[in-house]
Amino acid sequence: MISRVKSEQLFAEALQLMPGGVNSPVRAFRAVGGQPFFVQKAKGAHIWDVDGNEYVDYVCTWGPAILGHAPPPIIEAVQRAAQAGTSFGIPNPLEVSLARKIRAAVPSVQKVRMCNSGTEATMSAIRLARGYTRRDKIIKFEGCYHGHVDSLLVKAGSGALTFGYPDSAGVPASFTQHTIVLPFNNAESVKVAFEANPGQIAGIILEPVPGNSGVYLPHLGYLEFLREITAATGALLIFDEVMTGFRLALGGAQQRFGIRPDLSCFGKIIGGGLPVGAFGGRAEIMDLLAPLGPVYQAGTLSGNPLAMAAGIAALDQLVDTDAYVVLEKLGAQLETGLRDAARAARVPIQLNRIGSMFCTYFTDQPVHDLQGAMRSDRQRFARFFHGMLEEGIYLAPSQFEAGFISVAHSEADLGKTVEAAAKVLKTL
Ligand code: KE4
């Protein structure tokens, strides 16, 4: 048993100071039991806890660390930016540079607004869609999580789902009366919703590849169907690419699947590990935003120079290197290894992967939506999680999260991971 005495001491104090001892619920290990370790440092694909234990990291700070932790280009960029000041609240050249890079990578984005989190991005995109269409209703899908936006915490994925209360306390029914929640990968339900709410639906927001109830893929033609029905009804198609943006391709899921949404939301990778969110789309929509138009949106630290510098450095690396080729190779290698280990251990799993995003469900049935994910054996997942942790492999502490690979993961890291899985799966 790995010793984590210092983490335990820190957690005891943290529990006195912060609800659940954490600043974000999923970190608390409530879905897998036990208590979280406290990280001392992170470098490349590895993290070290305050007790000196080392882990291969597949959480990658929930997606941002696509280049691994503390990559020199990002560290140097942030250090350089900090010398010039940490925040201005005044336009700065780094905002222009990152906006230019996002637009160059994502053709559907003519204009972009920076903010400070994925939640801010999705919340603002929805407000903009309502302002642009002058309609109130929004369609979202079960299992998709778009941050802790009041009106979207309805059958949300990620933390809310993990805790088994998909609807969050503290959200008045009136805040969600305009939110229509449908099953993912079910075109018929979308058609029915539009027929039942003619001329009232401002938009559809979705994770094009849901990564907040594990990972599952859109059925062939599903995204195209959503593009067609929104175009035909005057509703906006909003891709929440906070997780998939710059992860599945430089141009995100929309590049990978060849779809041009009306609005896109970003976060995680575009901040290079610092707090950044963004949303963007056609200028005719974006120009409704204050100060040009009537849709208000603002943020003291939006476009913060340190965050912009980190994001610029991250995107430059993704543009200038063969990162996505490397990520696909590593992802395929890990998938094959884990599948072989499960087969040898005679443990039925569904391993869903796209590029460097993956999830292992403990079920013998395919998982294409939230219902499928809910049928998986979460207790078995929890035992797998802890077994792997004891072997020095840190997976996401919840069945309803995605795993991530970075370009810093080595063949040796993958080999150690597969070897650990082969050992742990036999104990399940
Ligand atoms: P943030 O507000 O946490 O920056 O982004 C919210 C968000 C929006 N959209 C998608 C698709 C997301 O995945 C997220 C945040 N993802 C979770 C992990 N599944 C963040 C981890 C956490 O909540 O601590």
Tab-separated table of N, CA and C and ligand atoms in Angstrom, residues 23-27 61-63 116-122 144-149 157-159 205-213 240-244 265-268 275-277 400-402 404, ligand 1:
chain	number	residue	atom	x	y	z
A	23	ASN	N	-11.612	22.189	-4.541
A	23	ASN	CA	-12.179	23.337	-5.249
A	23	ASN	C	-12.941	22.943	-6.507
A	24	SER	N	-13.069	21.655	-6.716
A	24	SER	CA	-13.949	21.162	-7.782
A	24	SER	C	-14.334	19.730	-7.405
A	25	PRO	N	-15.635	19.419	-7.424
A	25	PRO	CA	-16.122	18.181	-6.805
A	25	PRO	C	-15.461	16.890	-7.278
A	26	VAL	N	-15.213	16.787	-8.590
A	26	VAL	CA	-14.757	15.483	-9.099
A	26	VAL	C	-13.401	15.102	-8.525
A	27	ARG	N	-12.646	16.098	-8.013
A	27	ARG	CA	-11.308	15.804	-7.472
A	27	ARG	C	-11.370	15.047	-6.145
A	61	THR	N	-4.843	17.205	-16.095
A	61	THR	CA	-5.628	18.334	-15.574
A	61	THR	C	-6.952	18.494	-16.350
A	62	TRP	N	-7.556	17.334	-16.659
A	62	TRP	CA	-8.883	17.241	-17.327
A	62	TRP	C	-8.814	17.735	-18.769
A	63	GLY	N	-7.627	17.661	-19.361
A	63	GLY	CA	-7.533	17.943	-20.796
A	63	GLY	C	-6.493	18.954	-21.220
A	116	ASN	N	-12.880	33.226	-19.020
A	116	ASN	CA	-11.956	32.635	-18.046
A	116	ASN	C	-12.202	31.176	-17.738
A	117	SER	N	-13.221	30.588	-18.359
A	117	SER	CA	-13.486	29.171	-18.104
A	117	SER	C	-14.412	28.632	-19.185
A	118	GLY	N	-14.492	27.340	-19.249
A	118	GLY	CA	-15.417	26.721	-20.195
A	118	GLY	C	-16.859	27.047	-19.846
A	119	THR	N	-17.134	27.120	-18.553
A	119	THR	CA	-18.492	27.477	-18.117
A	119	THR	C	-18.889	28.850	-18.635
A	120	GLU	N	-17.971	29.810	-18.478
A	120	GLU	CA	-18.291	31.157	-18.984
A	120	GLU	C	-18.535	31.102	-20.492
A	121	ALA	N	-17.751	30.296	-21.180
A	121	ALA	CA	-17.881	30.227	-22.641
A	121	ALA	C	-19.241	29.696	-23.051
A	122	THR	N	-19.672	28.604	-22.422
A	122	THR	CA	-20.961	28.017	-22.828
A	122	THR	C	-22.131	28.891	-22.376
A	144	CYS	N	-24.206	15.150	-21.424
A	144	CYS	CA	-23.272	16.207	-21.838
A	144	CYS	C	-23.180	17.237	-20.715
A	145	TYR	N	-21.960	17.633	-20.408
A	145	TYR	CA	-21.725	18.623	-19.359
A	145	TYR	C	-21.126	19.856	-20.007
A	146	HIS	N	-21.681	21.007	-19.663
A	146	HIS	CA	-21.210	22.255	-20.284
A	146	HIS	C	-20.779	23.250	-19.214
A	147	GLY	N	-20.278	22.718	-18.067
A	147	GLY	CA	-19.932	23.607	-16.977
A	147	GLY	C	-21.140	23.818	-16.070
A	148	HIS	N	-20.940	24.563	-15.020
A	148	HIS	CA	-22.003	24.672	-14.002
A	148	HIS	C	-22.922	25.861	-14.282
A	149	VAL	N	-23.392	25.901	-15.522
A	149	VAL	CA	-24.367	26.928	-15.925
A	149	VAL	C	-25.742	26.546	-15.367
A	157	GLY	N	-23.441	15.825	-17.130
A	157	GLY	CA	-22.456	14.756	-16.955
A	157	GLY	C	-21.451	15.188	-15.909
A	158	SER	N	-20.263	14.656	-15.972
A	158	SER	CA	-19.168	15.001	-15.074
A	158	SER	C	-19.619	14.943	-13.627
A	159	GLY	N	-19.217	15.905	-12.814
A	159	GLY	CA	-19.433	15.836	-11.375
A	159	GLY	C	-20.892	15.629	-11.007
A	205	ILE	N	-27.024	22.811	-27.974
A	205	ILE	CA	-25.627	22.793	-27.523
A	205	ILE	C	-25.257	21.349	-27.201
A	206	LEU	N	-24.100	20.930	-27.666
A	206	LEU	CA	-23.667	19.552	-27.401
A	206	LEU	C	-22.150	19.471	-27.374
A	207	GLU	N	-21.689	18.465	-26.701
A	207	GLU	CA	-20.304	18.049	-26.879
A	207	GLU	C	-20.296	17.151	-28.114
A	208	PRO	N	-19.637	17.509	-29.199
A	208	PRO	CA	-19.700	16.683	-30.406
A	208	PRO	C	-19.203	15.260	-30.156
A	209	VAL	N	-18.280	15.117	-29.206
A	209	VAL	CA	-17.912	13.794	-28.688
A	209	VAL	C	-18.024	13.900	-27.167
A	210	PRO	N	-19.126	13.418	-26.586
A	210	PRO	CA	-19.306	13.565	-25.138
A	210	PRO	C	-18.161	12.932	-24.354
A	211	GLY	N	-17.572	13.761	-23.476
A	211	GLY	CA	-16.447	13.287	-22.658
A	211	GLY	C	-16.713	13.469	-21.175
A	212	ASN	N	-17.984	13.643	-20.824
A	212	ASN	CA	-18.332	13.891	-19.422
A	212	ASN	C	-19.307	12.882	-18.859
A	213	SER	N	-19.445	11.784	-19.554
A	213	SER	CA	-20.101	10.594	-18.965
A	213	SER	C	-19.292	9.393	-19.469
A	240	ASP	N	-19.880	22.563	-28.099
A	240	ASP	CA	-19.070	22.779	-26.902
A	240	ASP	C	-17.780	21.975	-27.084
A	241	GLU	N	-16.745	22.664	-27.530
A	241	GLU	CA	-15.457	22.012	-27.785
A	241	GLU	C	-14.440	22.367	-26.692
A	242	VAL	N	-14.959	22.628	-25.518
A	242	VAL	CA	-14.056	22.915	-24.395
A	242	VAL	C	-13.080	21.759	-24.210
A	243	MET	N	-13.563	20.544	-24.361
A	243	MET	CA	-12.694	19.371	-24.209
A	243	MET	C	-12.120	18.911	-25.558
A	244	THR	N	-12.945	18.884	-26.599
A	244	THR	CA	-12.514	18.319	-27.890
A	244	THR	C	-11.726	19.321	-28.728
A	265	CYS	N	-17.488	26.677	-28.474
A	265	CYS	CA	-16.951	27.047	-27.162
A	265	CYS	C	-15.633	26.318	-26.951
A	266	PHE	N	-14.686	27.015	-26.356
A	266	PHE	CA	-13.374	26.439	-26.126
A	266	PHE	C	-12.949	26.661	-24.681
A	267	GLY	N	-11.893	25.952	-24.279
A	267	GLY	CA	-11.311	26.119	-22.957
A	267	GLY	C	-10.103	25.201	-22.877
A	268	LYS	N	-9.717	24.855	-21.637
A	268	LYS	CA	-8.676	23.829	-21.432
A	268	LYS	C	-7.410	24.089	-22.254
A	275	PRO	N	-6.208	29.665	-16.692
A	275	PRO	CA	-7.666	29.795	-16.856
A	275	PRO	C	-8.057	30.570	-18.109
A	276	VAL	N	-8.495	29.866	-19.132
A	276	VAL	CA	-9.003	30.521	-20.339
A	276	VAL	C	-10.218	29.775	-20.861
A	277	GLY	N	-11.221	30.505	-21.259
A	277	GLY	CA	-12.341	29.985	-22.033
A	277	GLY	C	-12.487	30.923	-23.227
A	400	PHE	N	-17.387	8.422	-15.056
A	400	PHE	CA	-18.008	9.383	-15.979
A	400	PHE	C	-17.068	10.524	-16.335
A	401	GLU	N	-15.833	10.174	-16.606
A	401	GLU	CA	-14.859	11.162	-17.067
A	401	GLU	C	-14.063	10.551	-18.212
A	402	ALA	N	-13.352	11.418	-18.931
A	402	ALA	CA	-12.504	10.940	-20.023
A	402	ALA	C	-11.069	10.824	-19.532
A	404	PHE	N	-7.035	11.091	-20.836
A	404	PHE	CA	-6.318	11.838	-21.866
A	404	PHE	C	-4.868	11.375	-21.948
B	1	KE4	P1	-14.755	24.765	-16.828
B	1	KE4	O1	-15.754	25.785	-16.368
B	1	KE4	O2	-14.556	23.665	-15.803
B	1	KE4	O3	-13.437	25.375	-17.313
B	1	KE4	O4	-15.344	24.062	-18.156
B	1	KE4	C1	-16.615	23.466	-18.069
B	1	KE4	C2	-16.748	22.468	-19.191
B	1	KE4	C3	-17.500	22.800	-20.305
B	1	KE4	N1	-17.635	21.944	-21.336
B	1	KE4	C4	-17.028	20.741	-21.323
B	1	KE4	C5	-17.189	19.825	-22.489
B	1	KE4	C6	-16.233	20.350	-20.219
B	1	KE4	O5	-15.624	19.136	-20.223
B	1	KE4	C7	-16.096	21.218	-19.129
B	1	KE4	C8	-15.297	20.851	-17.895
B	1	KE4	N2	-14.840	19.495	-17.829
B	1	KE4	C9	-14.666	18.964	-16.511
B	1	KE4	C10	-14.083	17.565	-16.649
B	1	KE4	N3	-14.979	16.635	-17.170
B	1	KE4	C11	-13.811	19.812	-15.647
B	1	KE4	C12	-13.293	19.141	-14.390
B	1	KE4	C13	-13.924	19.697	-13.173
B	1	KE4	O6	-15.117	20.031	-13.201
B	1	KE4	O7	-13.189	19.789	-12.151
